[in-house]
Coordinates of C-alpha atoms and ligand atoms in Angstrom, one line a residue:
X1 CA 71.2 73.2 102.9
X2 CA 71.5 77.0 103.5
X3 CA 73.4 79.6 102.1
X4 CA 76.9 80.8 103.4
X5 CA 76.5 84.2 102.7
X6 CA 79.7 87.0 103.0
X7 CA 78.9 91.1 103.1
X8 CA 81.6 94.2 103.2
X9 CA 82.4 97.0 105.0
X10 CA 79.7 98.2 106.3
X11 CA 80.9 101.7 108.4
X12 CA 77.9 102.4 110.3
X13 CA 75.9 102.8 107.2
X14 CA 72.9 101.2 109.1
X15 CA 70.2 102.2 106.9
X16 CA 71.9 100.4 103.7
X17 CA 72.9 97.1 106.0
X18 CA 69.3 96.5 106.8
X19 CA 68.1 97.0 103.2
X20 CA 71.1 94.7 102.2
X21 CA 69.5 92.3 104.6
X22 CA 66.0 92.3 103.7
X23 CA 66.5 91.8 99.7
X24 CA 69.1 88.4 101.2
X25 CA 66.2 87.5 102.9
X26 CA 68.1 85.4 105.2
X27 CA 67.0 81.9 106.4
X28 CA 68.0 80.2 109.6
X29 CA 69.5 77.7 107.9
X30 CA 72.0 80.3 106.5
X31 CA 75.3 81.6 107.4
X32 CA 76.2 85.2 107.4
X33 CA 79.5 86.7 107.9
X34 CA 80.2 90.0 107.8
X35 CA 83.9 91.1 106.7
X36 CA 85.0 93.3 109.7
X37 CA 85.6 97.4 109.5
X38 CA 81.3 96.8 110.4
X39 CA 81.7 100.1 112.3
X40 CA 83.3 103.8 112.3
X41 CA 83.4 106.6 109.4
X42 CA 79.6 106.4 109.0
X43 CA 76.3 107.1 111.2
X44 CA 75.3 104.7 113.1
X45 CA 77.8 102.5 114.8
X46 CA 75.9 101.3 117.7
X47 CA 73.3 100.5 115.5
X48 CA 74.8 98.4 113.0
X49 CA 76.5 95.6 115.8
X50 CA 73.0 95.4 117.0
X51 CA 71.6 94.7 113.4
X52 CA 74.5 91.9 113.5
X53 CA 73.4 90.6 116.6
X54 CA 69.7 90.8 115.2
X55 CA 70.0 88.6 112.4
X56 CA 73.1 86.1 114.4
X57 CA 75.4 87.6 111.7
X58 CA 78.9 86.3 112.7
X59 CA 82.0 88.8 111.8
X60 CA 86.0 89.2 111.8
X61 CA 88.2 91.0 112.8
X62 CA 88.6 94.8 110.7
X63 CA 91.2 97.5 111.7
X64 CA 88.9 99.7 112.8
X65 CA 87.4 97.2 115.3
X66 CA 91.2 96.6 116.4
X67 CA 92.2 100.3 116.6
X68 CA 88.9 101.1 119.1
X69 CA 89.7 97.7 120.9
X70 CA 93.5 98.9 121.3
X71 CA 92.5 102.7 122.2
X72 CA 90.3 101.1 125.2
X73 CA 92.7 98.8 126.6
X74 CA 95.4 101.8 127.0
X75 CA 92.9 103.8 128.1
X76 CA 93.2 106.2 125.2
X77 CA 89.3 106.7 123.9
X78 CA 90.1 110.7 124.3
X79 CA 93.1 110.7 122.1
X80 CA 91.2 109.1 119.1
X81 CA 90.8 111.2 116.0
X82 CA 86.9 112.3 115.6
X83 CA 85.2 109.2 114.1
X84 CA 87.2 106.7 116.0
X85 CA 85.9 108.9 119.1
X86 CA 82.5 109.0 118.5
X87 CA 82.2 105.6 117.9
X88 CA 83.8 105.3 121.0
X89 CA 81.5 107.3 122.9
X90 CA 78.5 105.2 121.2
X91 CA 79.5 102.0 121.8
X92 CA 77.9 100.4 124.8
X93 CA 79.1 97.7 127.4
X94 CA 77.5 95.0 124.7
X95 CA 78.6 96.6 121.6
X96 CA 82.5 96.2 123.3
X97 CA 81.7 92.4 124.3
X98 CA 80.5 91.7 120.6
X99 CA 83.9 93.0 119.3
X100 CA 86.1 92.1 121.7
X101 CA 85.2 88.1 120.4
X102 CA 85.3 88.6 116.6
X103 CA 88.1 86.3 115.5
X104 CA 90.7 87.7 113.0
X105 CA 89.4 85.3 110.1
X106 CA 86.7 82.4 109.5
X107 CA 87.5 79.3 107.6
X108 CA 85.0 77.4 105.8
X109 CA 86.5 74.2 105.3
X110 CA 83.6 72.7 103.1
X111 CA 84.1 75.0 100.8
X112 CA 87.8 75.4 101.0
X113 CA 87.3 79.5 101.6
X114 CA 88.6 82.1 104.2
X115 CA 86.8 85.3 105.0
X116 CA 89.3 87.6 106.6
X117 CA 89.4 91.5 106.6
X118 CA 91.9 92.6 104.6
X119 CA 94.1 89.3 103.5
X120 CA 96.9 87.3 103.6
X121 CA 101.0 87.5 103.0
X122 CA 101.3 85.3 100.0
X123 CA 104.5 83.7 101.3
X124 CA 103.9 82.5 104.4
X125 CA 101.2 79.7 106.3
X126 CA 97.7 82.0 105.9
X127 CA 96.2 80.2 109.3
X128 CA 99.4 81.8 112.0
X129 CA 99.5 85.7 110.2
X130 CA 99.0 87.8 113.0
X131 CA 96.0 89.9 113.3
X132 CA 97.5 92.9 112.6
X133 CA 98.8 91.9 109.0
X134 CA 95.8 89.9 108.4
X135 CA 93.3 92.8 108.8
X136 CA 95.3 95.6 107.0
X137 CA 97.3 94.2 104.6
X138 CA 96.5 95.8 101.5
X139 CA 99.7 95.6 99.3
X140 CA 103.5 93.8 99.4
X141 CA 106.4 96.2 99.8
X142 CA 109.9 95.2 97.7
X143 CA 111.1 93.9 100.8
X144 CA 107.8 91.5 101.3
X145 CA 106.1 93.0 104.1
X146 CA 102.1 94.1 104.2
X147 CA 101.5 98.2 103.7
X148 CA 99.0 100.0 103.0
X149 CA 98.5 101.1 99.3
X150 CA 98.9 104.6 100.0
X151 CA 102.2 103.9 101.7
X152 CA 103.6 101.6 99.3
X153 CA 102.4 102.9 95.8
X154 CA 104.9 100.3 93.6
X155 CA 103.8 97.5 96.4
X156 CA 102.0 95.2 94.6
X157 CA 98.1 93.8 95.8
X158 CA 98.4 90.6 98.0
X159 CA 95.5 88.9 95.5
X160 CA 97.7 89.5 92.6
X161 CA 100.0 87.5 94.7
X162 CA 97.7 84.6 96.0
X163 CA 97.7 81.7 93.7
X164 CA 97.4 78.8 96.0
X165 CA 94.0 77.5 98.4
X166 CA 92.2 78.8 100.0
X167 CA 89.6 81.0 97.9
X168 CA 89.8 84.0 100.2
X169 CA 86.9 86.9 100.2
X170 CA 88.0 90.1 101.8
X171 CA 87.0 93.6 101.6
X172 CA 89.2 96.4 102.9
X173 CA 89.6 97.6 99.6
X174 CA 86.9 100.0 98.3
X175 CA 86.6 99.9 94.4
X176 CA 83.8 100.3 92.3
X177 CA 83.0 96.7 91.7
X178 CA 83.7 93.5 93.2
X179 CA 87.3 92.4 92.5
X180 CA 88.0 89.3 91.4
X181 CA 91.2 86.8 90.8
X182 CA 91.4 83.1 90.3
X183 CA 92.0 82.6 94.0
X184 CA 90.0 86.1 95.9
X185 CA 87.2 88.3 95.4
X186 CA 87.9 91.3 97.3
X187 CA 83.8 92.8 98.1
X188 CA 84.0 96.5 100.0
X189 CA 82.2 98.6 97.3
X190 CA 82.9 101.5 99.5
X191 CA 79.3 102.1 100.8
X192 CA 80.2 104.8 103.7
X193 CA 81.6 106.8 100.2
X194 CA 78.4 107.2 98.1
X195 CA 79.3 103.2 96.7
X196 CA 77.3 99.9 97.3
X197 CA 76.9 97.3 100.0
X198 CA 77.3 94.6 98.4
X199 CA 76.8 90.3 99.7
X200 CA 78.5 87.3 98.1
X201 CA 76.4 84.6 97.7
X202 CA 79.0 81.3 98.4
X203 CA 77.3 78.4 97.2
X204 CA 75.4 80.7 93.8
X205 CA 78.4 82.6 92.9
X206 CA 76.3 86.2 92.9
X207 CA 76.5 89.4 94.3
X208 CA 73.5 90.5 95.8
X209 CA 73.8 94.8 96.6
X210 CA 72.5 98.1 97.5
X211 CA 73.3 101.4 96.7
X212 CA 74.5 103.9 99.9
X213 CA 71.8 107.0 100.0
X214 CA 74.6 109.2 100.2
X215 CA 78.2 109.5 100.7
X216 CA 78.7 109.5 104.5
X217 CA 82.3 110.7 104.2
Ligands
MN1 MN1 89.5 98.2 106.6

């Protein structure tokens, strides 16, 4: 049986991605699926949906893919900030296509586990959250709704919160090390800053990673 096999943010950090790849040392009988937030901030953009494509890699949803995807339906490339622009500019015809079908989260049902981008509202059904909460949630607010962690510094984290099934992986959050609760394991070791890219490994409970060759941004 192969491997179901889950890696962070990658940002355009290319270089690292491939490396990440070639110490998996993927087989076709396994399943990789990359966490969203795969482009923008770093390098290489164009060439890291084409890596995905290389290697069948299946992806959701991030809130960078969504901003680009929202900036090109208004018709608003030229009012992006700089990296949201040049990613824009680098993207081509199939690079759009391959986004525009990532779906906002991936169940597993075998092994009772959602991938998703950034998570989940604790309180209500996980599979209708709209795909704006589920890939930028970061934090609860006193009032219960989603917000960033810089915008709601008392909220508290929505895996602190998350005691019930699914096992969700997510990465959106860039620490240090993979974090970990009963019922999560968040995985964005913030490559595109100077950090790791780092893979879960389902079915063997490891992290397999690599370290970024410099801090991007
Ligand atoms: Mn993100």
């Amino acid at each position: 049986m192969g491997r179901t096999i889950a890696i962070g943010d990658v940002h355009g950090c290319a270089w690292e991605f491939e490396k990440l790849l070639k110490k998996i040392k993927p087989e076709p009988t396994d399943t990789i699926i990359q966490l969203g937030d795969l482009i923008n901030k770093g390098p290489n953009s164009h060439d890291v949906i084409a890596i995905a494509q290389d290697y069948k890699i299946s992806a959701v949803m991030g809130n960078h893919e969504l901003r680009l995807l929202k900036a090109k339906k208004d018709n608003k490339g030229k009012a992006l900030s700089s990296y949201n622009r040049d990613t824009y500019e680098q993207l081509t015809k199939i690079d759009w296509k391959w986004i525009e079908q990532l779906p906002k989260h991936i169940h597993k049902k075998q092994l009772k586990t959602v991938l998703v981008h950034g998570g989940f509202l604790p309180d209500s059904p996980w599979r209708s959250q709209p795909i704006e909460v589920v890939s930028q949630v970061q934090v609860i607010d006193k009032k219960g709704n989603p917000q960033k962690r810089s915008d709601a510094p008392s909220g508290k984290l929505w895996v602190n919160l998350w005691k019930k099934k699914p096992f969700v992986i997510y990465g959106h959050i860039p620490r240090r090390k993979v974090y970990r609760t009963k019922k999560t394991i968040g995985i964005d070791t913030g490559c595109v800053y100077g950090g790791n890219l780092s893979a879960y490994i389902l079915e063997e409970d490891r992290i397999v990673r690599v370290a970024a060759k410099k801090a991007y941004c």
